[in-house]
mmCIF file of C-alpha atoms in Angstrom:
data_model
loop_
_atom_site.group_PDB
_atom_site.id
_atom_site.type_symbol
_atom_site.label_atom_id
_atom_site.label_comp_id
_atom_site.label_asym_id
_atom_site.label_seq_id
_atom_site.Cartn_x
_atom_site.Cartn_y
_atom_site.Cartn_z
ATOM 1 C CA UNK A 1 233.609 136.791 231.405
ATOM 2 C CA UNK A 2 234.150 136.558 227.678
ATOM 3 C CA UNK A 3 235.945 133.655 226.501
ATOM 4 C CA UNK A 4 238.719 133.827 223.804
ATOM 5 C CA UNK A 5 236.536 131.682 221.323
ATOM 6 C CA UNK A 6 233.527 134.514 222.168
ATOM 7 C CA UNK A 7 235.612 137.265 221.120
ATOM 8 C CA UNK A 8 236.802 135.549 217.862
ATOM 9 C CA UNK A 9 233.326 135.031 216.695
ATOM 10 C CA UNK A 10 232.274 138.743 217.873
ATOM 11 C CA UNK A 11 234.926 139.853 215.520
ATOM 12 C CA UNK A 12 232.945 138.647 212.405
ATOM 13 C CA UNK A 13 230.925 141.866 211.832
ATOM 14 C CA UNK A 14 233.870 143.938 211.932
ATOM 15 C CA UNK A 15 235.926 141.851 209.726
ATOM 16 C CA UNK A 16 233.084 141.703 207.117
ATOM 17 C CA UNK A 17 232.653 145.758 207.626
ATOM 18 C CA UNK A 18 236.432 146.096 206.745
ATOM 19 C CA UNK A 19 236.529 143.562 203.853
ATOM 20 C CA UNK A 20 233.482 145.026 201.904
ATOM 21 C CA UNK A 21 235.053 148.723 202.218
ATOM 22 C CA UNK A 22 238.305 147.008 200.916
ATOM 23 C CA UNK A 23 237.026 145.010 198.254
ATOM 24 C CA UNK A 24 233.658 146.534 197.168
ATOM 25 C CA UNK A 25 231.960 143.169 197.046
ATOM 26 C CA UNK A 26 229.900 141.648 199.823
ATOM 27 C CA UNK A 27 230.482 138.165 198.354
ATOM 28 C CA UNK A 28 234.388 138.628 198.071
ATOM 29 C CA UNK A 29 234.151 140.163 201.481
ATOM 30 C CA UNK A 30 232.510 137.058 203.031
ATOM 31 C CA UNK A 31 235.025 134.889 201.230
ATOM 32 C CA UNK A 32 237.696 136.714 202.941
ATOM 33 C CA UNK A 33 236.471 136.687 206.210
ATOM 34 C CA UNK A 34 235.637 132.976 205.962
ATOM 35 C CA UNK A 35 239.294 132.292 204.765
ATOM 36 C CA UNK A 36 240.431 134.271 207.928
ATOM 37 C CA UNK A 37 238.376 132.097 210.145
ATOM 38 C CA UNK A 38 239.631 128.893 208.370
ATOM 39 C CA UNK A 39 243.186 130.260 209.344
ATOM 40 C CA UNK A 40 242.590 131.009 213.057
ATOM 41 C CA UNK A 41 240.845 127.310 213.499
ATOM 42 C CA UNK A 42 243.726 125.800 211.605
ATOM 43 C CA UNK A 43 246.133 126.974 214.434
ATOM 44 C CA UNK A 44 246.474 124.460 217.478
ATOM 45 C CA UNK A 45 244.927 125.184 220.813
ATOM 46 C CA UNK A 46 248.468 126.358 222.111
ATOM 47 C CA UNK A 47 248.963 128.403 219.010
ATOM 48 C CA UNK A 48 245.572 130.511 219.716
ATOM 49 C CA UNK A 49 246.558 130.869 223.419
ATOM 50 C CA UNK A 50 249.851 132.413 222.402
ATOM 51 C CA UNK A 51 247.923 135.107 220.637
ATOM 52 C CA UNK A 52 247.393 138.154 223.012
ATOM 53 C CA UNK A 53 244.939 139.693 220.925
ATOM 54 C CA UNK A 54 242.863 137.520 218.646
ATOM 55 C CA UNK A 55 241.058 140.645 216.902
ATOM 56 C CA UNK A 56 244.179 142.236 215.787
ATOM 57 C CA UNK A 57 245.381 138.760 214.579
ATOM 58 C CA UNK A 58 242.086 138.267 212.694
ATOM 59 C CA UNK A 59 242.362 141.826 211.401
ATOM 60 C CA UNK A 60 245.702 141.482 210.293
ATOM 61 C CA UNK A 61 245.188 138.157 208.473
ATOM 62 C CA UNK A 62 241.930 139.499 206.817
ATOM 63 C CA UNK A 63 243.887 142.588 205.652
ATOM 64 C CA UNK A 64 246.418 140.592 203.993
ATOM 65 C CA UNK A 65 243.813 138.294 202.270
ATOM 66 C CA UNK A 66 241.959 141.332 200.925
ATOM 67 C CA UNK A 67 245.370 142.810 199.776
ATOM 68 C CA UNK A 68 246.056 139.805 197.708
ATOM 69 C CA UNK A 69 242.454 139.762 196.533
ATOM 70 C CA UNK A 70 242.738 143.261 195.345
ATOM 71 C CA UNK A 71 245.831 142.354 193.341
ATOM 72 C CA UNK A 72 244.217 139.615 191.631
ATOM 73 C CA UNK A 73 240.737 141.518 191.041
ATOM 74 C CA UNK A 74 242.665 144.284 189.120
ATOM 75 C CA UNK A 75 243.527 141.563 186.490
ATOM 76 C CA UNK A 76 240.141 140.257 186.530
ATOM 77 C CA UNK A 77 238.197 143.545 186.190
ATOM 78 C CA UNK A 78 240.562 144.359 183.052
ATOM 79 C CA UNK A 79 238.700 141.416 181.314
ATOM 80 C CA UNK A 80 235.455 142.415 182.756
ATOM 81 C CA UNK A 81 232.617 143.370 180.182
ATOM 82 C CA UNK A 82 232.064 147.202 180.447
ATOM 83 C CA UNK A 83 232.281 149.226 183.598
ATOM 84 C CA UNK A 84 233.058 147.712 187.092
ATOM 85 C CA UNK A 85 231.064 149.044 189.819
ATOM 86 C CA UNK A 86 230.842 148.099 193.527
ATOM 87 C CA UNK A 87 228.213 145.888 194.824
ATOM 88 C CA UNK A 88 225.392 148.035 196.127
ATOM 89 C CA UNK A 89 223.750 147.383 199.446
ATOM 90 C CA UNK A 90 220.144 147.892 201.176
ATOM 91 C CA UNK A 91 219.247 149.069 204.240
ATOM 92 C CA UNK A 92 219.517 146.313 206.861
ATOM 93 C CA UNK A 93 216.733 146.529 209.513
ATOM 94 C CA UNK A 94 218.486 144.514 212.100
ATOM 95 C CA UNK A 95 221.294 146.593 213.659
ATOM 96 C CA UNK A 96 223.262 143.372 214.361
ATOM 97 C CA UNK A 97 223.377 142.719 210.365
ATOM 98 C CA UNK A 98 226.573 142.966 208.567
ATOM 99 C CA UNK A 99 227.477 146.264 207.272
ATOM 100 C CA UNK A 100 227.572 149.656 208.899
ATOM 101 C CA UNK A 101 226.324 152.031 206.383
ATOM 102 C CA UNK A 102 228.109 155.399 206.755
ATOM 103 C CA UNK A 103 230.012 157.813 204.590
ATOM 104 C CA UNK A 104 232.832 155.302 204.174
ATOM 105 C CA UNK A 105 230.336 153.049 202.527
ATOM 106 C CA UNK A 106 229.015 155.559 200.033
ATOM 107 C CA UNK A 107 229.220 154.621 196.208
ATOM 108 C CA UNK A 108 230.993 157.736 195.772
ATOM 109 C CA UNK A 109 233.592 156.768 198.306
ATOM 110 C CA UNK A 110 233.837 153.128 196.952
ATOM 111 C CA UNK A 111 234.454 154.272 193.206
ATOM 112 C CA UNK A 112 236.987 156.576 194.436
ATOM 113 C CA UNK A 113 238.921 153.548 196.281
ATOM 114 C CA UNK A 114 238.682 151.523 192.911
ATOM 115 C CA UNK A 115 241.229 154.166 191.281
ATOM 116 C CA UNK A 116 243.859 153.345 193.997
ATOM 117 C CA UNK A 117 246.496 150.900 194.344
ATOM 118 C CA UNK A 118 245.681 147.908 196.636
ATOM 119 C CA UNK A 119 248.170 149.280 199.276
ATOM 120 C CA UNK A 120 246.754 152.759 199.060
ATOM 121 C CA UNK A 121 243.215 151.464 199.540
ATOM 122 C CA UNK A 122 244.111 149.307 202.556
ATOM 123 C CA UNK A 123 246.195 152.197 204.043
ATOM 124 C CA UNK A 124 243.325 154.467 203.753
ATOM 125 C CA UNK A 125 240.516 152.162 204.976
ATOM 126 C CA UNK A 126 242.522 150.742 208.025
ATOM 127 C CA UNK A 127 243.926 154.314 209.129
ATOM 128 C CA UNK A 128 241.004 156.644 208.331
ATOM 129 C CA UNK A 129 238.090 154.843 208.605
ATOM 130 C CA UNK A 130 238.767 152.055 211.119
ATOM 131 C CA UNK A 131 241.515 154.175 213.165
ATOM 132 C CA UNK A 132 244.357 151.770 213.025
ATOM 133 C CA UNK A 133 247.899 153.110 213.624
ATOM 134 C CA UNK A 134 250.285 153.215 210.833
ATOM 135 C CA UNK A 135 252.601 150.867 212.680
ATOM 136 C CA UNK A 136 249.370 148.299 212.552
ATOM 137 C CA UNK A 137 248.814 148.960 208.918
ATOM 138 C CA UNK A 138 252.535 148.569 208.150
ATOM 139 C CA UNK A 139 251.842 144.953 209.538
ATOM 140 C CA UNK A 140 249.411 144.272 206.953
ATOM 141 C CA UNK A 141 250.806 146.121 203.889
ATOM 142 C CA UNK A 142 254.461 144.822 204.393
ATOM 143 C CA UNK A 143 255.722 148.645 204.340
ATOM 144 C CA UNK A 144 257.327 150.668 206.802
ATOM 145 C CA UNK A 145 254.831 153.037 209.036
ATOM 146 C CA UNK A 146 256.230 155.904 207.071
ATOM 147 C CA UNK A 147 255.549 154.328 203.832
ATOM 148 C CA UNK A 148 252.108 153.158 204.862
ATOM 149 C CA UNK A 149 251.573 157.124 206.113
ATOM 150 C CA UNK A 150 252.597 158.255 202.628
ATOM 151 C CA UNK A 151 250.072 155.569 201.125
ATOM 152 C CA UNK A 152 247.281 156.812 203.053
ATOM 153 C CA UNK A 153 248.020 160.667 202.225
ATOM 154 C CA UNK A 154 248.376 159.655 198.372
ATOM 155 C CA UNK A 155 244.952 157.782 198.665
ATOM 156 C CA UNK A 156 243.269 160.562 200.345
ATOM 157 C CA UNK A 157 244.279 163.027 197.696
ATOM 158 C CA UNK A 158 242.737 160.798 195.236
ATOM 159 C CA UNK A 159 239.304 160.728 197.171
ATOM 160 C CA UNK A 160 239.392 164.839 197.270
ATOM 161 C CA UNK A 161 240.091 164.770 193.596
ATOM 162 C CA UNK A 162 237.096 162.188 192.766
ATOM 163 C CA UNK A 163 234.714 163.759 195.222
ATOM 164 C CA UNK A 164 234.114 167.280 196.967
ATOM 165 C CA UNK A 165 233.350 165.325 199.991
ATOM 166 C CA UNK A 166 230.930 167.883 201.224
ATOM 167 C CA UNK A 167 227.418 166.792 202.597
ATOM 168 C CA UNK A 168 224.912 167.096 199.969
ATOM 169 C CA UNK A 169 221.808 169.080 201.210
ATOM 170 C CA UNK A 170 218.272 168.043 200.321
ATOM 171 C CA UNK A 171 219.760 165.023 198.577
ATOM 172 C CA UNK A 172 216.422 163.029 199.077
ATOM 173 C CA UNK A 173 214.266 165.691 197.663
ATOM 174 C CA UNK A 174 216.610 165.824 194.598
ATOM 175 C CA UNK A 175 216.274 162.306 193.954
ATOM 176 C CA UNK A 176 212.714 162.258 194.493
ATOM 177 C CA UNK A 177 212.411 164.930 191.793
ATOM 178 C CA UNK A 178 214.495 163.078 189.467
ATOM 179 C CA UNK A 179 212.315 159.882 189.858
ATOM 180 C CA UNK A 180 209.245 161.933 189.032
ATOM 181 C CA UNK A 181 210.839 163.614 186.218
ATOM 182 C CA UNK A 182 212.009 160.127 184.672
ATOM 183 C CA UNK A 183 208.656 158.455 185.078
ATOM 184 C CA UNK A 184 207.339 161.161 183.040
ATOM 185 C CA UNK A 185 210.062 161.225 180.502
ATOM 186 C CA UNK A 186 210.418 164.692 181.050
ATOM 187 C CA UNK A 187 213.779 165.722 179.411
ATOM 188 C CA UNK A 188 213.625 169.393 180.254
ATOM 189 C CA UNK A 189 213.260 168.639 184.014
ATOM 190 C CA UNK A 190 215.676 165.779 183.990
ATOM 191 C CA UNK A 191 218.293 168.338 182.332
ATOM 192 C CA UNK A 192 217.425 170.872 185.057
ATOM 193 C CA UNK A 193 218.324 168.354 187.919
ATOM 194 C CA UNK A 194 221.504 167.226 186.270
ATOM 195 C CA UNK A 195 224.804 169.246 186.436
ATOM 196 C CA UNK A 196 225.860 170.049 182.888
ATOM 197 C CA UNK A 197 228.999 167.626 183.269
ATOM 198 C CA UNK A 198 227.001 164.732 184.791
ATOM 199 C CA UNK A 199 228.102 161.105 184.074
ATOM 200 C CA UNK A 200 226.101 157.909 184.130
ATOM 201 C CA UNK A 201 228.106 154.599 184.580
ATOM 202 C CA UNK A 202 226.420 151.275 183.931
ATOM 203 C CA UNK A 203 227.431 147.882 185.308
ATOM 204 C CA UNK A 204 225.930 144.921 183.435
ATOM 205 C CA UNK A 205 229.129 142.504 183.800
ATOM 206 C CA UNK A 206 228.201 141.360 180.139
ATOM 207 C CA UNK A 207 225.330 139.495 181.851
ATOM 208 C CA UNK A 208 222.712 141.876 180.754
ATOM 209 C CA UNK A 209 222.381 145.049 178.483
ATOM 210 C CA UNK A 210 223.944 148.134 179.893
ATOM 211 C CA UNK A 211 226.082 151.216 178.387
ATOM 212 C CA UNK A 212 229.579 149.813 178.006
ATOM 213 C CA UNK A 213 231.039 153.317 178.208
ATOM 214 C CA UNK A 214 230.158 156.083 180.914
ATOM 215 C CA UNK A 215 227.505 158.500 179.403
ATOM 216 C CA UNK A 216 228.785 162.051 179.737
ATOM 217 C CA UNK A 217 226.725 165.300 179.875
ATOM 218 C CA UNK A 218 223.631 166.191 181.438
ATOM 219 C CA UNK A 219 221.319 166.229 178.328
ATOM 220 C CA UNK A 220 222.760 163.039 177.091
ATOM 221 C CA UNK A 221 222.259 161.339 180.438
ATOM 222 C CA UNK A 222 218.723 162.935 180.711
ATOM 223 C CA UNK A 223 217.864 161.310 177.200
ATOM 224 C CA UNK A 224 219.502 157.955 178.107
ATOM 225 C CA UNK A 225 217.115 157.724 181.193
ATOM 226 C CA UNK A 226 214.139 158.747 179.245
ATOM 227 C CA UNK A 227 214.659 156.140 176.615
ATOM 228 C CA UNK A 228 214.646 153.712 179.233
ATOM 229 C CA UNK A 229 211.328 154.866 180.392
ATOM 230 C CA UNK A 230 210.092 154.697 176.923
ATOM 231 C CA UNK A 231 211.389 151.190 176.413
ATOM 232 C CA UNK A 232 208.703 149.483 178.450
ATOM 233 C CA UNK A 233 206.791 149.352 181.537
ATOM 234 C CA UNK A 234 209.003 150.325 184.382
ATOM 235 C CA UNK A 235 208.695 151.162 188.117
ATOM 236 C CA UNK A 236 210.884 153.230 190.175
ATOM 237 C CA UNK A 237 211.050 152.798 193.866
ATOM 238 C CA UNK A 238 212.743 155.274 196.562
ATOM 239 C CA UNK A 239 215.208 153.383 198.611
ATOM 240 C CA UNK A 240 218.302 153.847 200.864
ATOM 241 C CA UNK A 241 221.416 152.631 198.565
ATOM 242 C CA UNK A 242 224.902 152.250 200.611
ATOM 243 C CA UNK A 243 223.388 154.651 203.215
ATOM 244 C CA UNK A 244 222.091 157.514 200.691
ATOM 245 C CA UNK A 245 218.832 158.152 198.804
ATOM 246 C CA UNK A 246 218.770 155.960 195.723
ATOM 247 C CA UNK A 247 216.360 154.281 193.294
ATOM 248 C CA UNK A 248 215.390 150.814 192.358
ATOM 249 C CA UNK A 249 214.239 150.235 188.750
ATOM 250 C CA UNK A 250 211.797 147.440 188.501
ATOM 251 C CA UNK A 251 210.406 145.709 185.157
ATOM 252 C CA UNK A 252 207.411 143.758 186.373
ATOM 253 C CA UNK A 253 208.331 141.788 189.397
ATOM 254 C CA UNK A 254 211.940 141.540 188.339
ATOM 255 C CA UNK A 255 214.695 144.097 189.672
ATOM 256 C CA UNK A 256 216.497 145.536 186.746
ATOM 257 C CA UNK A 257 218.876 148.090 188.244
ATOM 258 C CA UNK A 258 219.892 149.735 191.424
ATOM 259 C CA UNK A 259 220.750 153.493 191.004
ATOM 260 C CA UNK A 260 223.218 155.485 193.189
ATOM 261 C CA UNK A 261 223.842 159.187 193.038
ATOM 262 C CA UNK A 262 226.330 161.887 193.842
ATOM 263 C CA UNK A 263 225.271 165.452 194.564
ATOM 264 C CA UNK A 264 227.123 168.842 194.326
ATOM 265 C CA UNK A 265 225.619 172.326 194.625
ATOM 266 C CA UNK A 266 221.879 171.056 194.452
ATOM 267 C CA UNK A 267 222.477 169.027 191.150
ATOM 268 C CA UNK A 268 223.191 165.353 190.271
ATOM 269 C CA UNK A 269 226.821 164.925 189.256
ATOM 270 C CA UNK A 270 227.249 161.316 188.831
ATOM 271 C CA UNK A 271 224.900 158.260 188.650
ATOM 272 C CA UNK A 272 225.916 154.791 189.048
ATOM 273 C CA UNK A 273 223.540 152.174 187.692
ATOM 274 C CA UNK A 274 224.204 148.342 188.895
ATOM 275 C CA UNK A 275 222.451 146.036 186.503
ATOM 276 C CA UNK A 276 224.453 142.857 186.855
ATOM 277 C CA UNK A 277 222.259 140.592 188.600
ATOM 278 C CA UNK A 278 225.235 138.710 190.558
ATOM 279 C CA UNK A 279 225.667 142.168 192.264
ATOM 280 C CA UNK A 280 221.684 142.409 193.017
ATOM 281 C CA UNK A 281 221.449 139.342 195.131
ATOM 282 C CA UNK A 282 221.274 141.481 198.695
ATOM 283 C CA UNK A 283 218.170 143.091 197.367
ATOM 284 C CA UNK A 284 216.214 140.063 196.458
ATOM 285 C CA UNK A 285 215.602 138.845 200.378
#
């Protein structure tokens, strides 16, 4: 028979999955979950026994903590040097590891979440991704169930506006072709693989050099990455990034960047280049 303590401990992976989707940062997600458990263990045994569903209690507390973090994060990100991107995640060979990689953790989805208000983000992720009722969402957002439903609807419209949401066919082959054209500094081939309106967004966090504003247009993006190849010896490695085909850029033994891609109609529409070393820690193990 599973004890209440075992139930509480077993919820950790679910809480980290939730918090990462809400915050876009594994470090912040782990901090939020640690604070959630601190509040649980601060309860007296009698208070813990009075909670009929420890899992629901933990989710509610974690959701409220994330809501608070999102509010303060908006202020911090306004002071961030350059563009802020979510923290990319590698494949995790152990299925018991922290983050389940699916479409709700793709870079495109996480970037779309960044355009939402904290309450919209919480409502959408809890309801659409984790299947919580709007009554349960309301407990976390502090709104009525009807208001929480409207928050999720508004968030859904933002996601549809930011990405077509259709599955990309042949994505791995397209990214491999892009890698080979990049290695060859073949601008013509790169342009052919990029949508004419493609954008590249880099995140250096003011720690390393990176484009401060998005680079727009297929040809400018092609010339930008070709210039990177010409600037020194680099190695491109195909890796899964947030559950989808991506690339690692290495200079010697150093990991310089993690690249994620969005694809539509057989062409690359968006590239996200995370260069901030603080966001690359999960890739160094």
